[in-house]
mmCIF file of C-alpha atoms in Angstrom:
data_model
loop_
_atom_site.group_PDB
_atom_site.id
_atom_site.type_symbol
_atom_site.label_atom_id
_atom_site.label_comp_id
_atom_site.label_asym_id
_atom_site.label_seq_id
_atom_site.Cartn_x
_atom_site.Cartn_y
_atom_site.Cartn_z
ATOM 1 C CA MET Z 1 -15.670 42.628 -8.094
ATOM 2 C CA SER Z 2 -13.759 41.559 -11.257
ATOM 3 C CA LYS Z 3 -11.388 40.394 -9.574
ATOM 4 C CA ILE Z 4 -13.566 37.788 -7.417
ATOM 5 C CA ASN Z 5 -15.063 36.390 -10.301
ATOM 6 C CA GLN Z 6 -11.556 35.929 -11.629
ATOM 7 C CA ARG Z 7 -10.216 34.065 -8.362
ATOM 8 C CA LEU Z 8 -13.992 31.817 -8.594
ATOM 9 C CA GLU Z 9 -12.866 30.626 -12.043
ATOM 10 C CA GLN Z 10 -9.442 29.803 -11.114
ATOM 11 C CA THR Z 11 -10.705 27.634 -8.340
ATOM 12 C CA ILE Z 12 -13.404 26.088 -9.985
ATOM 13 C CA ILE Z 13 -10.483 25.272 -13.515
ATOM 14 C CA ALA Z 14 -8.298 23.687 -10.505
ATOM 15 C CA PHE Z 15 -10.851 21.575 -8.915
ATOM 16 C CA LEU Z 16 -11.678 20.191 -12.037
ATOM 17 C CA LEU Z 17 -8.822 19.729 -13.150
ATOM 18 C CA THR Z 18 -7.490 18.310 -9.972
ATOM 19 C CA LEU Z 19 -11.105 15.969 -10.100
ATOM 20 C CA THR Z 20 -10.540 14.871 -13.425
ATOM 21 C CA LEU Z 21 -6.699 13.559 -12.560
ATOM 22 C CA ALA Z 22 -7.786 11.553 -9.318
ATOM 23 C CA ILE Z 23 -10.734 9.385 -11.731
ATOM 24 C CA THR Z 24 -8.019 8.233 -14.552
ATOM 25 C CA PRO Z 25 -5.773 5.765 -12.163
ATOM 26 C CA VAL Z 26 -9.158 4.357 -10.966
ATOM 27 C CA GLN Z 27 -10.000 3.941 -14.618
ATOM 28 C CA ALA Z 28 -7.360 2.302 -15.976
ATOM 29 C CA ALA Z 29 -7.384 -0.117 -12.508
ATOM 30 C CA THR Z 30 -10.944 -1.185 -13.928
ATOM 31 C CA THR Z 31 -10.500 -2.183 -17.480
ATOM 32 C CA CYS Z 32 -10.493 -5.650 -16.315
ATOM 33 C CA LYS Z 33 -13.262 -5.636 -13.769
ATOM 34 C CA GLY Z 34 -16.302 -7.797 -14.772
ATOM 35 C CA GLU Z 35 -14.641 -8.330 -18.453
ATOM 36 C CA GLY Z 36 -15.826 -12.250 -19.434
ATOM 37 C CA GLN Z 37 -12.828 -14.820 -20.157
ATOM 38 C CA ILE Z 38 -12.897 -14.541 -23.806
ATOM 39 C CA ALA Z 39 -12.678 -10.532 -23.323
ATOM 40 C CA CYS Z 40 -9.761 -10.503 -20.682
ATOM 41 C CA ASN Z 41 -8.289 -12.402 -22.806
ATOM 42 C CA LYS Z 42 -8.006 -10.333 -25.999
ATOM 43 C CA ASN Z 43 -7.010 -8.173 -23.707
ATOM 44 C CA SER Z 44 -3.240 -7.379 -23.231
ATOM 45 C CA ALA Z 45 -3.167 -5.750 -19.953
ATOM 46 C CA CYS Z 46 -5.512 -8.275 -18.055
ATOM 47 C CA GLY Z 47 -4.950 -11.881 -16.714
ATOM 48 C CA TRP Z 48 -7.826 -14.745 -16.842
ATOM 49 C CA ILE Z 49 -8.054 -16.504 -13.044
ATOM 50 C CA LYS Z 50 -9.744 -19.950 -12.453
ATOM 51 C CA ALA Z 51 -12.158 -20.840 -10.263
ATOM 52 C CA HIS Z 52 -10.616 -22.152 -7.132
ATOM 53 C CA LYS Z 53 -10.666 -23.245 -3.129
ATOM 54 C CA ARG Z 54 -8.846 -21.569 -0.782
ATOM 55 C CA LYS Z 55 -6.896 -22.785 1.792
ATOM 56 C CA ASP Z 56 -9.804 -22.343 3.912
ATOM 57 C CA GLY Z 57 -12.397 -23.858 2.197
ATOM 58 C CA ALA Z 58 -14.065 -20.990 0.303
ATOM 59 C CA THR Z 59 -14.721 -21.564 -3.263
ATOM 60 C CA VAL Z 60 -13.548 -18.557 -5.343
ATOM 61 C CA LYS Z 61 -14.849 -17.801 -8.433
ATOM 62 C CA ALA Z 62 -13.032 -17.567 -11.864
ATOM 63 C CA TYR Z 63 -12.760 -13.571 -12.810
ATOM 64 C CA CYS Z 64 -10.441 -11.100 -14.695
ATOM 65 C CA ARG Z 65 -7.503 -9.052 -12.903
ATOM 66 C CA ALA Z 66 -5.287 -6.101 -14.526
ATOM 67 C CA LYS Z 67 -1.982 -7.815 -14.979
ATOM 68 C CA PRO Z 68 0.823 -6.533 -12.240
ATOM 69 C CA LYS Z 69 2.713 -3.835 -13.672
ATOM 70 C CA LYS Z 70 5.913 -4.927 -14.455
ATOM 71 C CA LYS Z 71 9.030 -2.977 -12.276
ATOM 72 C CA THR Z 72 11.914 -1.749 -14.054
ATOM 73 C CA SER Z 73 15.244 -1.958 -12.432
ATOM 74 C CA LEU Z 74 15.394 1.199 -10.951
ATOM 75 C CA ASP Z 75 12.082 0.109 -9.020
ATOM 76 C CA SER Z 76 12.834 -3.407 -8.149
ATOM 77 C CA LYS Z 77 16.553 -1.577 -6.346
ATOM 78 C CA ASN Z 78 14.182 0.505 -4.725
ATOM 79 C CA ALA Z 79 11.671 -2.140 -3.787
ATOM 80 C CA ASP Z 80 14.045 -4.156 -2.563
ATOM 81 C CA SER Z 81 15.478 -1.758 0.000
ATOM 82 C CA ASP Z 82 12.244 -1.091 1.339
ATOM 83 C CA THR Z 83 11.346 -4.788 2.142
ATOM 84 C CA LYS Z 84 14.427 -4.623 3.933
ATOM 85 C CA LYS Z 85 13.884 -5.058 7.602
ATOM 86 C CA VAL Z 86 16.941 -4.491 9.894
ATOM 87 C CA LYS Z 87 16.439 -6.141 13.397
ATOM 88 C CA LYS Z 88 16.875 -4.564 17.015
ATOM 89 C CA THR Z 89 18.629 -6.922 19.062
ATOM 90 C CA THR Z 90 18.702 -5.422 22.384
ATOM 91 C CA GLU Z 91 20.908 -7.252 24.751
ATOM 92 C CA LYS Z 92 19.639 -8.123 27.958
ATOM 93 C CA LYS Z 93 21.880 -7.839 30.815
ATOM 94 C CA PRO Z 94 22.650 -11.141 32.716
ATOM 95 C CA LYS Z 95 21.150 -10.568 36.190
ATOM 96 C CA SER Z 96 24.900 -11.453 37.855
ATOM 97 C CA LEU Z 97 25.923 -7.927 36.246
ATOM 98 C CA MET Z 98 22.605 -5.953 38.004
ATOM 99 C CA ILE Z 99 23.575 -3.338 40.821
ATOM 100 C CA LYS Z 100 20.996 -3.625 43.305
ATOM 101 C CA LYS Z 101 20.566 -1.047 46.019
ATOM 102 C CA PRO Z 102 21.447 -1.948 49.313
ATOM 103 C CA THR Z 103 19.094 -1.572 51.271
ATOM 104 C CA GLN Z 104 19.430 -0.731 55.251
ATOM 105 C CA LYS Z 105 17.807 -2.159 58.224
ATOM 106 C CA LYS Z 106 15.445 -0.439 60.286
ATOM 107 C CA THR Z 107 16.899 0.063 64.335
ATOM 108 C CA SER Z 108 14.088 -0.011 66.607
#
């Protein structure tokens, strides 16, 4: 019975640790959400976005958002290689080079 309790305890601890680690990035991303302009400007991790109109005519209210993270030189090299797309070219043969199967005439 003690092995079952020990295993249950390990499972609960692992679950709580996983839950804690999963919540941490969400909290970091929401530090700027809902901040007023003054509080947003005081926080170095946040930036104030002014009210503006989109191309489709919709008005966007001013808001506070997290500043983008700076990329290290290693990150930017990886990002460049990831975003490059290789174009696949398909060669089309001219119709004159296509081989047609000979048709047999029916004899009656």
